[in-house]
Coordinates of C-alpha atoms in Angstrom, one line a residue:
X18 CA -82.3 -27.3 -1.2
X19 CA -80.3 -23.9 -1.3
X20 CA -77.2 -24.4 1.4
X21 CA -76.7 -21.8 3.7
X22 CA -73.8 -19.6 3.9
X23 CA -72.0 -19.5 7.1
X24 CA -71.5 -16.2 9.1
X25 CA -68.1 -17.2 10.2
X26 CA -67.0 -17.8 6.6
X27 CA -69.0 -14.4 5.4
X28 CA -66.7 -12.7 7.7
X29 CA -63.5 -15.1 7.5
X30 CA -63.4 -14.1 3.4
X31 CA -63.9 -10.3 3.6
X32 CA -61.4 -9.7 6.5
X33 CA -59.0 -11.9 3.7
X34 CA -60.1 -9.2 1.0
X35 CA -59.8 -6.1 3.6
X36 CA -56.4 -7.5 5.1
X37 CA -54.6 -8.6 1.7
X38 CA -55.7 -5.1 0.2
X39 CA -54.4 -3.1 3.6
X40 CA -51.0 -5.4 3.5
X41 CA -50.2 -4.2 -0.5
X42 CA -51.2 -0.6 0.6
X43 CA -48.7 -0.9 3.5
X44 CA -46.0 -2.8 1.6
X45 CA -46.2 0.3 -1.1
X46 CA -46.2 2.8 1.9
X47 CA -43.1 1.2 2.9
X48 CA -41.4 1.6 -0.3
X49 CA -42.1 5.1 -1.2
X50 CA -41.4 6.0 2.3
X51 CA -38.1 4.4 1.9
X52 CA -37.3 6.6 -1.8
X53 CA -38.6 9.8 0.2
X54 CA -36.2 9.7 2.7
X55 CA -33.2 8.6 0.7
X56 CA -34.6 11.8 -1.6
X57 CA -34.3 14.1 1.1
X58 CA -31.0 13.3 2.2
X59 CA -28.8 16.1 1.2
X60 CA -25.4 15.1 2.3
X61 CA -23.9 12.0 0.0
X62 CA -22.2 10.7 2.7
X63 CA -25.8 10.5 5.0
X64 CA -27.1 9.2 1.9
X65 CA -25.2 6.3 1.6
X66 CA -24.9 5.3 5.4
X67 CA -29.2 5.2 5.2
X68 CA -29.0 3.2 2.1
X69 CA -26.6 1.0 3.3
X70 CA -27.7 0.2 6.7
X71 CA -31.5 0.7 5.8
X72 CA -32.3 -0.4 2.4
X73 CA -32.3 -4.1 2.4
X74 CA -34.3 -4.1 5.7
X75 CA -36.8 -1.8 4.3
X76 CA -37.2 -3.8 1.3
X77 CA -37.4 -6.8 3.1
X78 CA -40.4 -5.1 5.5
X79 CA -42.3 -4.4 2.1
X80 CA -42.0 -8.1 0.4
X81 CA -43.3 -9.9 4.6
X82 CA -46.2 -7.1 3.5
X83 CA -46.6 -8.5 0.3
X84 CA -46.3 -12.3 1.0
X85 CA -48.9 -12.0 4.0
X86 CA -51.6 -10.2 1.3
X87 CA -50.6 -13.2 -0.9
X88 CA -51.5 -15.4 2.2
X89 CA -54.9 -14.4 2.1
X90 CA -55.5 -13.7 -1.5
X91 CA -54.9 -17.7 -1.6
X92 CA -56.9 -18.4 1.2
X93 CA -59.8 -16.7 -0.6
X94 CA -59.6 -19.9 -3.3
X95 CA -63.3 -21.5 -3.8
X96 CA -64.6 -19.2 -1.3
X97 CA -67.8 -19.8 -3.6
X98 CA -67.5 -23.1 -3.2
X99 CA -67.2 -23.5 0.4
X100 CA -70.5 -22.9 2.7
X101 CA -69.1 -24.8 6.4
X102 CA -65.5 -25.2 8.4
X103 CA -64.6 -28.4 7.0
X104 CA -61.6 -30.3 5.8
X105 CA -61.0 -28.1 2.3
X106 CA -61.2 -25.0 5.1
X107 CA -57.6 -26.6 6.8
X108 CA -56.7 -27.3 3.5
X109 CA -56.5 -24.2 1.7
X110 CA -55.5 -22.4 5.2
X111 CA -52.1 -24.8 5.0
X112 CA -51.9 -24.0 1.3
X113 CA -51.8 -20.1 1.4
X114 CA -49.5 -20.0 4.6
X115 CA -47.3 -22.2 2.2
X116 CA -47.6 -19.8 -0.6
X117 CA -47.0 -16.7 1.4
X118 CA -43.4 -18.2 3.0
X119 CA -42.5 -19.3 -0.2
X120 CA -43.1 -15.6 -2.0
X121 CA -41.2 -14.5 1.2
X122 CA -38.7 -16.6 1.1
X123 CA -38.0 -16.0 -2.5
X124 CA -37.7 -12.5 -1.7
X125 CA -35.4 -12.5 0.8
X126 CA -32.9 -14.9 -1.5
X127 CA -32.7 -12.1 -4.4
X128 CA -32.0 -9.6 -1.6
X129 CA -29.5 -11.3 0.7
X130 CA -27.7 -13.0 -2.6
X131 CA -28.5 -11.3 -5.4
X132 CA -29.3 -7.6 -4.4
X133 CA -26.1 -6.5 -2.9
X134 CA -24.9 -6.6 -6.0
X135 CA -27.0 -3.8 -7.4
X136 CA -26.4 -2.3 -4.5
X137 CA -22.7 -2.3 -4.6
X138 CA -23.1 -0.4 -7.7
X139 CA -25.7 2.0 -5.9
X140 CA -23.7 2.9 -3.1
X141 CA -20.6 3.1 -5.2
X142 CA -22.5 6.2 -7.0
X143 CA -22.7 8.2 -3.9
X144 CA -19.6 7.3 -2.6
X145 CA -17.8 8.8 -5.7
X146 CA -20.4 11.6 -6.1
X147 CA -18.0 15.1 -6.2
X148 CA -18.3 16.7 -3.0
X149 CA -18.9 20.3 -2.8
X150 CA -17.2 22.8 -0.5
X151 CA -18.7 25.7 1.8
X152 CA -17.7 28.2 -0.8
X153 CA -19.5 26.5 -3.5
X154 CA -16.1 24.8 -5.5
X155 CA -16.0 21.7 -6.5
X156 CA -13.8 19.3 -3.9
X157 CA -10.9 16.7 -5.3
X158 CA -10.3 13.4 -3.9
X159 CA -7.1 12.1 -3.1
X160 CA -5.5 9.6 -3.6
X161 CA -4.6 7.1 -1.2
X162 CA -1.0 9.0 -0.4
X163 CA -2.0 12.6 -0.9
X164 CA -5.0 11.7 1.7
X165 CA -2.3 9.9 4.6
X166 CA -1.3 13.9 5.4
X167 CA -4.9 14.4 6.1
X168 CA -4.9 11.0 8.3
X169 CA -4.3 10.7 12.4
X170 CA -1.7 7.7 12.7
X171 CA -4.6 5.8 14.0
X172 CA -6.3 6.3 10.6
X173 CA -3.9 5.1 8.7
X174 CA -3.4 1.9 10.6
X175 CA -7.2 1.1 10.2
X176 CA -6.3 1.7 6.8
X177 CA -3.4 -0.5 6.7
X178 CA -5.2 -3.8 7.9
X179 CA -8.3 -2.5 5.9
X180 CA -10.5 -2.7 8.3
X181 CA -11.5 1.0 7.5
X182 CA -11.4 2.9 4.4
X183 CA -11.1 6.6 4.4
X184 CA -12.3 9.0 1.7
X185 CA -10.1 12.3 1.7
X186 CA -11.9 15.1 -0.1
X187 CA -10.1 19.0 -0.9
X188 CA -11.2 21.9 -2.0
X189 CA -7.8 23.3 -3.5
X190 CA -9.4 26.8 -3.8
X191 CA -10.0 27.4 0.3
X192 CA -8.3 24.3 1.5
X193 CA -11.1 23.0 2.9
X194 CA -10.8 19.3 3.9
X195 CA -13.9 16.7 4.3
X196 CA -12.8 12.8 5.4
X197 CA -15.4 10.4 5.2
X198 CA -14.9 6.8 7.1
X199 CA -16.5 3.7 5.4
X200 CA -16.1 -0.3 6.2
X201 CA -13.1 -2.0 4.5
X202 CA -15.5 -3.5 2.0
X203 CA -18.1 -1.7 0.9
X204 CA -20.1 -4.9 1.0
X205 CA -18.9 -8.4 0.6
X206 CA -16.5 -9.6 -1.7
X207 CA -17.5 -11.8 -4.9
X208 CA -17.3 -15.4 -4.4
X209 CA -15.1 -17.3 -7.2
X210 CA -17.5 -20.4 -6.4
X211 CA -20.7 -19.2 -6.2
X212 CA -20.8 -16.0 -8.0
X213 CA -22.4 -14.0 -5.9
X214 CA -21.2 -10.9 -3.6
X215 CA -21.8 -12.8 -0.2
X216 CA -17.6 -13.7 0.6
X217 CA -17.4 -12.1 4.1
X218 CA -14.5 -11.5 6.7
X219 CA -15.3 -14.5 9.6
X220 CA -11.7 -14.1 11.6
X221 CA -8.6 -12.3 11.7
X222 CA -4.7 -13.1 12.7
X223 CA -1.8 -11.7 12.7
X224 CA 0.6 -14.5 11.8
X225 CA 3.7 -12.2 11.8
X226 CA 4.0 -8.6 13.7
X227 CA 6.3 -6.4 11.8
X228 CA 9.3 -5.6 12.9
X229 CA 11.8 -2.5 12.3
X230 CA 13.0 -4.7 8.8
X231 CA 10.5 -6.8 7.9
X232 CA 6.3 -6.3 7.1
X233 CA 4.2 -8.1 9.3
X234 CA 1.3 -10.4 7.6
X235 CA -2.6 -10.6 8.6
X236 CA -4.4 -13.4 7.5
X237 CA -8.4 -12.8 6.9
X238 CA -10.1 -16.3 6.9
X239 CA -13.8 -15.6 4.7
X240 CA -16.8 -17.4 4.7
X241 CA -19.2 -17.2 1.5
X242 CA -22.8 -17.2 3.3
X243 CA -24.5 -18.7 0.3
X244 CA -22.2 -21.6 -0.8
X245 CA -20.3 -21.8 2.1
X246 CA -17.1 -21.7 0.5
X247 CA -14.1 -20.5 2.4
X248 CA -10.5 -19.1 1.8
X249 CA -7.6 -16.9 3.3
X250 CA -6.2 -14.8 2.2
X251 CA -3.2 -12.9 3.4
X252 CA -2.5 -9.2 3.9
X253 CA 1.1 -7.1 4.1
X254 CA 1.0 -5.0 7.3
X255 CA 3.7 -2.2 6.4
X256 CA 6.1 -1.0 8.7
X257 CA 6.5 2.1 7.4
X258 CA 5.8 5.4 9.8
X259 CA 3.0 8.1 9.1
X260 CA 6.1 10.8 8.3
X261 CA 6.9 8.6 5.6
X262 CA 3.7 9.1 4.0
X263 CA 3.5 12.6 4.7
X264 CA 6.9 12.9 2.6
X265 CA 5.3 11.6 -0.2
X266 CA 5.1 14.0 -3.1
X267 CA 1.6 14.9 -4.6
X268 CA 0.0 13.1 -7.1
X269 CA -2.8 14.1 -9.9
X270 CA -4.5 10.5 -10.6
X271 CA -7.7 9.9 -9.1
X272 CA -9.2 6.2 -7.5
X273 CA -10.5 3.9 -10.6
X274 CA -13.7 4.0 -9.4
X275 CA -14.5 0.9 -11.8
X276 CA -12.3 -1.3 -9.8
X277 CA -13.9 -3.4 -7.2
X278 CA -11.0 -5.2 -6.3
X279 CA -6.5 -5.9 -6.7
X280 CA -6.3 -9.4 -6.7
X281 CA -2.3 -10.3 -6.8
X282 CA -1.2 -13.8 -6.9
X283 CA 2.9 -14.3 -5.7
X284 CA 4.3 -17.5 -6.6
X285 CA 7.6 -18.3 -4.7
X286 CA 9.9 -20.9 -4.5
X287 CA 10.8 -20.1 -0.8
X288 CA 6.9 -19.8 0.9
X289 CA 4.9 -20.9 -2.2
X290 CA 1.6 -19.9 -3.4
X291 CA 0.4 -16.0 -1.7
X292 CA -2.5 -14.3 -2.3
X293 CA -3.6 -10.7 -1.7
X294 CA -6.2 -8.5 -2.4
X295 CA -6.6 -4.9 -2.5
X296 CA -9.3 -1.8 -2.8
X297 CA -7.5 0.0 -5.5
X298 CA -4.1 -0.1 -8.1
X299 CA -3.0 2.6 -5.0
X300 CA -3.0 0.0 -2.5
X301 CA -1.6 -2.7 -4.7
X302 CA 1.3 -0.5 -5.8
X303 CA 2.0 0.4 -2.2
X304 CA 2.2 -3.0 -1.8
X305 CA 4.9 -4.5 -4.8
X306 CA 6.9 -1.5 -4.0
X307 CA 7.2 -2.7 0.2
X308 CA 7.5 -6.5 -1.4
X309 CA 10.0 -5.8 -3.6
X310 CA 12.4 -3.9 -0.7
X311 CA 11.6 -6.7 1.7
X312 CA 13.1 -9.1 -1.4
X313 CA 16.1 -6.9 -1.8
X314 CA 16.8 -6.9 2.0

């Protein structure tokens, strides 16, 4: 005798099929929504402020898409097979939700751990893309001296603690000037246990306020968010005054836009073991040369 098919499991399987289709069509939506937008985004600065703040949550809006059509493409295993709600029903029901938070959870691993990597690199690009002026030219960036003239005093003291990072572009034709503001770290730093870009800032303190003579320090303490690992690591707070940057005379070398990070290790007889880390070989020489003068004091 023929078994009958049951109506609630005729219309159980195709709203699987019609769901798990509509979740991939949405998923792709999501995507090439996402590459339209960053397409259409004239101004590299815009650019990377969307891609930074938006990409990772987009993506991650595409994969839940994605693992939820997985969800019911599973649950559509030995549909043939299957004529009433019984226990194989539960069964494959608990299988398929397992399968779908696995592909999601796999997802969002590669793009909170591994991703920001890659999109280090990417938002690197369009932060180092050459600005151009009103009147068509070409702008320079400066470097990290040239740019303090351009710099209110409460600029440069974000700057200082780097906290904030400030991009100084010129046109030396018209003198136009265009200063763009981005986080101290353009992501999060690499952690030396794990590998992977996920070291980020979890406290600050100042352990010494400088004074008239003497640099103050900062100590960052970071976390890594994947391994866990922690350090501190402790940053020169200069006591020099804006006019003294403003002095400085002008220089022709650009950033090394290949350099993530200055890591400088001091070894010292009198406070031990120091470590300090910097944006760029600017930074770092600022640095030695206000560490060398507090020596010689």
């Amino acid at each position: 005798m023929e078994s009958t098919a049951n109506p609630f499991l005729d219309i159980w399987h195709s709203s699987m099929i019609t769901g798990a289709i509509l979740m991939i069509i949405a998923g792709i939506i999501i995507y090439l929504l996402h590459k339209l937008r960053v397409s259409t985004i004239k101004d590299y600065k815009a650019k990377y402020d969307y891609i930074n703040k938006k990409e990772i949550r987009n993506y991650k809006k595409m994969f839940v898409c994605f693992a939820v059509a997985a969800t019911m493409f599973i649950n559509l295993y030995g549909m043939g097979k299957l004529n009433t709600v019984e226990i194989w029903f539960f069964v494959r029901l608990f299988m398929s939700i397992a399968g779908g938070t696995l592909v999601a959870y796999v997802a969002f691993l590669v793009l909170d751990y591994y991703y920001p990597t890659v999109l280090n690199k990417k938002l690197r690009k369009w932060r180092y893309m050459p600005r151009i002026s009103k009147d068509g030219n070409t702008m320079r960036l400066l470097s990290e001296e040239e740019e303090d003239v351009h710099l209110e005093e409460g600029m440069q003291a974000e700057e200082n603690v780097f906290s904030i990072d400030y991009d100084v572009w010129m046109d030396e034709k018209s003198g136009e000037v265009k200063v763009d503001k981005y986080p101290g770290h353009l992501q999060a730093l690499r952690c030396n246990s794990c590998g992977f870009y996920t070291m980020k800032i979890v406290k600050e303190e100042i352990t010494r306020h400088p004074s008239k003579d003497a640099a103050g320090e900062l100590i960052k303490h970071f976390q890594c968010s994947y391994c866990k690992s922690v350090r501190a690591t402790a940053y020169n707070i200069s006591t020099k005054e804006a006019d003294d940057y403003r002095k400085a005379g002008m220089h022709t070398f650009k950033r090394n836009k290949n350099i993530d990070m200055v890591r400088i290790e001091i070894h010292s007889s009198i406070s031990g073991k120091k470590f300090f880390e910097f944006q760029n070989m600017e930074q770092a020489q600022k640095f030695l040369d206000e560490y060398d003068a507090e020596k010689g004091s």
